[in-house]
Amino acid sequence: MQAAANSDSLVRICDGIDRLVSMDLPRRGVIDLIFRAAREQAAMPLSLRAARLLQAGLAPGRVALIATGWLDRPHVSLDIAESDGPPGAAVLARALHVAFGAVPFVFVEDRIVAPTIAVVQAAGLRCVEPEQILAARGGSGALHAASVIALPSDRAKAEAMASDILGRFDIGAFVAVEKGGENRRGRIRTSRGADTTDALSKADALLDACRSRGIPSVGIGDGGNEIGMGLVHEQLAGRLRNSLGPDGTSDDGVIPSGRTDALVAATVSNWGAYGVATALAVLLENPDVLHSVEMEEAILRASAAAGFIDGVTGFVAPSVDGLPLGVHLAMVRLLRTFVGEGVNTVAWNKYPG
């Protein structure tokens, strides 16, 4: 791949990554507003800011906390969750492990631990218990592992778990991928404004614990109601659909209050995670950090086989947010061009124009 040591080149590449993952293909009419606010706040490419924070926090053996999972039809069953989030978390878990030797802990609701394990393992990581994953690092044989952990929906219990995790393990970073965040009234709302507080695990407890210790944090979202969007709360309030709550203020609207150190806004949250993985691959000059098109297909098929639904169509299928499998495969194929795959750099370097 082309060397990315030149900072101007790195900024151009990561700007391209950002533009690609934020194209409004489903014509939802939301991402342009969120992306502009996030880009203005960051004053640099979103994927690059996230990648640099993760690089600063992680090292071999350090734990990356990754929160994901959205119970999409809680009025029907707490077993039903959407396919946007877990695939992105799995890809990022793999990327952080390959890039830094980090140990990924993925946090989801208790009812979707087993389906999430299937998705993470499709990304090549063997899921074991937290203590086992650390023991695996010292064994004689290689084991690329992750742990999927049930995070409570009760706030006090989630806080207790966060305190325990941060007390027992060496935490290097926190990332939320398509994870509902609490607004200023402590409620978690869907993008349509529905109150889904009781159903979702309280990942804000992990974020709060990490921020109080100066641990780098990244939020990845697509609708304005995910953890991390508090970073652009004022810019979105009154402009984003359902940003004003029943009381007429943004305090009880869809925008969370929690602020991460970096925010990545994308058309599909999975794509935002893929964009960060791509930026890491470019930054570290290691194409293997970004997963392959073949692995993307395996992950989305595993997601469907595990019962995750497309949150837009309601079907169990290897699609995400109403976009079919082929679109997601094409996205990964295009992202891989940023790490030099399929690009004739020799010819371009000779091009006289």
PDB file of C-alpha atoms in Angstrom, residues 134-259:
ATOM      1  CA  LEU A 134      -6.030 -13.042  29.076  1.00  0.00           C
ATOM      2  CA  ALA A 135      -4.756 -16.539  29.816  1.00  0.00           C
ATOM      3  CA  ALA A 136      -4.800 -17.278  26.081  1.00  0.00           C
ATOM      4  CA  ARG A 137      -2.185 -14.602  25.538  1.00  0.00           C
ATOM      5  CA  GLY A 138       0.364 -16.496  27.604  1.00  0.00           C
ATOM      6  CA  GLY A 139      -0.168 -19.955  26.131  1.00  0.00           C
ATOM      7  CA  SER A 140       2.080 -21.852  23.772  1.00  0.00           C
ATOM      8  CA  GLY A 141      -0.362 -21.743  20.846  1.00  0.00           C
ATOM      9  CA  ALA A 142      -1.834 -18.686  19.174  1.00  0.00           C
ATOM     10  CA  LEU A 143      -5.457 -17.878  19.960  1.00  0.00           C
ATOM     11  CA  HIS A 144      -7.068 -14.723  18.630  1.00  0.00           C
ATOM     12  CA  ALA A 145      -9.862 -14.198  21.114  1.00  0.00           C
ATOM     13  CA  ALA A 146     -12.568 -11.833  22.252  1.00  0.00           C
ATOM     14  CA  SER A 147     -15.153 -11.869  25.007  1.00  0.00           C
ATOM     15  CA  VAL A 148     -18.850 -11.030  24.665  1.00  0.00           C
ATOM     16  CA  ILE A 149     -20.307  -9.837  27.967  1.00  0.00           C
ATOM     17  CA  ALA A 150     -23.888  -9.176  29.106  1.00  0.00           C
ATOM     18  CA  LEU A 151     -24.198  -5.581  30.292  1.00  0.00           C
ATOM     19  CA  PRO A 152     -27.189  -4.929  32.597  1.00  0.00           C
ATOM     20  CA  SER A 153     -30.114  -2.724  31.615  1.00  0.00           C
ATOM     21  CA  ASP A 154     -30.339  -1.572  35.228  1.00  0.00           C
ATOM     22  CA  ARG A 155     -28.215   1.583  35.596  1.00  0.00           C
ATOM     23  CA  ALA A 156     -26.895   0.826  39.088  1.00  0.00           C
ATOM     24  CA  LYS A 157     -25.916  -2.712  38.117  1.00  0.00           C
ATOM     25  CA  ALA A 158     -24.244  -1.441  34.938  1.00  0.00           C
ATOM     26  CA  GLU A 159     -22.257   1.056  37.004  1.00  0.00           C
ATOM     27  CA  ALA A 160     -21.162  -1.726  39.358  1.00  0.00           C
ATOM     28  CA  MET A 161     -20.036  -3.845  36.402  1.00  0.00           C
ATOM     29  CA  ALA A 162     -18.155  -0.916  34.876  1.00  0.00           C
ATOM     30  CA  SER A 163     -16.345  -0.311  38.161  1.00  0.00           C
ATOM     31  CA  ASP A 164     -15.450  -3.996  38.429  1.00  0.00           C
ATOM     32  CA  ILE A 165     -14.206  -4.250  34.831  1.00  0.00           C
ATOM     33  CA  LEU A 166     -12.070  -1.130  35.074  1.00  0.00           C
ATOM     34  CA  GLY A 167     -10.723  -2.271  38.413  1.00  0.00           C
ATOM     35  CA  ARG A 168      -9.660  -5.717  37.205  1.00  0.00           C
ATOM     36  CA  PHE A 169      -8.429  -5.085  33.668  1.00  0.00           C
ATOM     37  CA  ASP A 170      -6.058  -2.692  31.915  1.00  0.00           C
ATOM     38  CA  ILE A 171      -8.484  -0.710  29.754  1.00  0.00           C
ATOM     39  CA  GLY A 172      -7.113   1.222  26.792  1.00  0.00           C
ATOM     40  CA  ALA A 173     -10.199   2.496  24.965  1.00  0.00           C
ATOM     41  CA  PHE A 174     -13.995   2.569  24.839  1.00  0.00           C
ATOM     42  CA  VAL A 175     -15.970   2.403  21.588  1.00  0.00           C
ATOM     43  CA  ALA A 176     -19.740   2.434  21.086  1.00  0.00           C
ATOM     44  CA  VAL A 177     -21.126   1.203  17.760  1.00  0.00           C
ATOM     45  CA  GLU A 178     -24.825   1.903  17.150  1.00  0.00           C
ATOM     46  CA  LYS A 179     -25.538   1.954  20.879  1.00  0.00           C
ATOM     47  CA  GLY A 180     -28.406   3.903  22.366  1.00  0.00           C
ATOM     48  CA  GLY A 181     -27.296   6.677  24.683  1.00  0.00           C
ATOM     49  CA  GLU A 182     -29.090   8.294  27.605  1.00  0.00           C
ATOM     50  CA  ASN A 183     -30.401  11.813  27.085  1.00  0.00           C
ATOM     51  CA  ARG A 184     -30.221  14.512  29.756  1.00  0.00           C
ATOM     52  CA  ARG A 185     -33.242  12.978  31.476  1.00  0.00           C
ATOM     53  CA  GLY A 186     -31.638   9.539  31.526  1.00  0.00           C
ATOM     54  CA  ARG A 187     -33.880   8.124  28.799  1.00  0.00           C
ATOM     55  CA  ILE A 188     -32.813   6.234  25.682  1.00  0.00           C
ATOM     56  CA  ARG A 189     -34.927   6.937  22.622  1.00  0.00           C
ATOM     57  CA  THR A 190     -35.158   5.434  19.159  1.00  0.00           C
ATOM     58  CA  SER A 191     -34.629   7.759  16.211  1.00  0.00           C
ATOM     59  CA  ARG A 192     -38.424   8.020  16.013  1.00  0.00           C
ATOM     60  CA  GLY A 193     -38.547   9.246  19.601  1.00  0.00           C
ATOM     61  CA  ALA A 194     -39.900   6.103  21.268  1.00  0.00           C
ATOM     62  CA  ASP A 195     -38.714   5.477  24.829  1.00  0.00           C
ATOM     63  CA  THR A 196     -36.683   2.267  24.898  1.00  0.00           C
ATOM     64  CA  THR A 197     -34.844   2.920  28.163  1.00  0.00           C
ATOM     65  CA  ASP A 198     -35.929  -0.190  30.037  1.00  0.00           C
ATOM     66  CA  ALA A 199     -34.906  -2.600  27.273  1.00  0.00           C
ATOM     67  CA  LEU A 200     -31.361  -1.446  26.539  1.00  0.00           C
ATOM     68  CA  SER A 201     -28.180  -2.075  28.484  1.00  0.00           C
ATOM     69  CA  LYS A 202     -26.703   1.056  30.009  1.00  0.00           C
ATOM     70  CA  ALA A 203     -23.452   1.471  28.105  1.00  0.00           C
ATOM     71  CA  ASP A 204     -23.253   5.074  29.307  1.00  0.00           C
ATOM     72  CA  ALA A 205     -22.040   3.579  32.586  1.00  0.00           C
ATOM     73  CA  LEU A 206     -18.971   2.242  30.770  1.00  0.00           C
ATOM     74  CA  LEU A 207     -18.431   5.563  29.011  1.00  0.00           C
ATOM     75  CA  ASP A 208     -18.713   7.536  32.257  1.00  0.00           C
ATOM     76  CA  ALA A 209     -16.248   5.244  34.027  1.00  0.00           C
ATOM     77  CA  CYS A 210     -13.752   5.495  31.172  1.00  0.00           C
ATOM     78  CA  ARG A 211     -14.017   9.269  30.868  1.00  0.00           C
ATOM     79  CA  SER A 212     -13.482   9.715  34.600  1.00  0.00           C
ATOM     80  CA  ARG A 213     -10.172   7.876  34.187  1.00  0.00           C
ATOM     81  CA  GLY A 214      -9.042   9.660  31.034  1.00  0.00           C
ATOM     82  CA  ILE A 215      -9.487   6.593  28.824  1.00  0.00           C
ATOM     83  CA  PRO A 216     -10.022   7.500  25.129  1.00  0.00           C
ATOM     84  CA  SER A 217     -13.582   7.065  23.867  1.00  0.00           C
ATOM     85  CA  VAL A 218     -15.157   6.872  20.411  1.00  0.00           C
ATOM     86  CA  GLY A 219     -18.834   6.950  19.459  1.00  0.00           C
ATOM     87  CA  ILE A 220     -20.090   5.655  16.105  1.00  0.00           C
ATOM     88  CA  GLY A 221     -23.647   6.318  14.962  1.00  0.00           C
ATOM     89  CA  ASP A 222     -25.967   7.147  12.088  1.00  0.00           C
ATOM     90  CA  GLY A 223     -29.185   8.590  13.473  1.00  0.00           C
ATOM     91  CA  GLY A 224     -28.296  11.112  16.162  1.00  0.00           C
ATOM     92  CA  ASN A 225     -29.506   9.013  19.097  1.00  0.00           C
ATOM     93  CA  GLU A 226     -26.390   6.919  19.661  1.00  0.00           C
ATOM     94  CA  ILE A 227     -23.686   7.214  22.306  1.00  0.00           C
ATOM     95  CA  GLY A 228     -21.251   9.901  21.220  1.00  0.00           C
ATOM     96  CA  MET A 229     -23.802  12.262  19.685  1.00  0.00           C
ATOM     97  CA  GLY A 230     -23.684  14.379  22.835  1.00  0.00           C
ATOM     98  CA  LEU A 231     -20.528  15.823  21.332  1.00  0.00           C
ATOM     99  CA  VAL A 232     -22.706  17.723  18.831  1.00  0.00           C
ATOM    100  CA  HIS A 233     -25.840  18.064  20.960  1.00  0.00           C
ATOM    101  CA  GLU A 234     -26.154  21.816  20.584  1.00  0.00           C
ATOM    102  CA  GLN A 235     -25.587  21.700  16.829  1.00  0.00           C
ATOM    103  CA  LEU A 236     -28.333  19.092  16.349  1.00  0.00           C
ATOM    104  CA  ALA A 237     -30.910  20.319  18.870  1.00  0.00           C
ATOM    105  CA  GLY A 238     -33.969  21.666  17.082  1.00  0.00           C
ATOM    106  CA  ARG A 239     -32.626  20.619  13.681  1.00  0.00           C
ATOM    107  CA  LEU A 240     -32.512  16.838  13.939  1.00  0.00           C
ATOM    108  CA  ARG A 241     -35.807  15.006  13.626  1.00  0.00           C
ATOM    109  CA  ASN A 242     -37.238  14.244  17.096  1.00  0.00           C
ATOM    110  CA  SER A 243     -34.415  16.126  18.789  1.00  0.00           C
ATOM    111  CA  LEU A 244     -37.020  17.895  20.924  1.00  0.00           C
ATOM    112  CA  GLY A 245     -38.770  15.678  23.445  1.00  0.00           C
ATOM    113  CA  PRO A 246     -42.341  15.644  24.790  1.00  0.00           C
ATOM    114  CA  ASP A 247     -41.469  18.621  27.004  1.00  0.00           C
ATOM    115  CA  GLY A 248     -40.443  20.674  23.979  1.00  0.00           C
ATOM    116  CA  THR A 249     -36.759  20.737  24.920  1.00  0.00           C
ATOM    117  CA  SER A 250     -33.779  18.747  23.705  1.00  0.00           C
ATOM    118  CA  ASP A 251     -33.218  17.463  27.259  1.00  0.00           C
ATOM    119  CA  ASP A 252     -35.721  14.657  26.638  1.00  0.00           C
ATOM    120  CA  GLY A 253     -35.259  14.271  22.890  1.00  0.00           C
ATOM    121  CA  VAL A 254     -33.353  11.621  20.978  1.00  0.00           C
ATOM    122  CA  ILE A 255     -29.890  13.206  21.324  1.00  0.00           C
ATOM    123  CA  PRO A 256     -27.812  11.608  24.096  1.00  0.00           C
ATOM    124  CA  SER A 257     -25.963  13.650  26.679  1.00  0.00           C
ATOM    125  CA  GLY A 258     -22.790  11.531  26.822  1.00  0.00           C
ATOM    126  CA  ARG A 259     -19.763  13.019  25.056  1.00  0.00           C
TER     127      ARG A 259
END
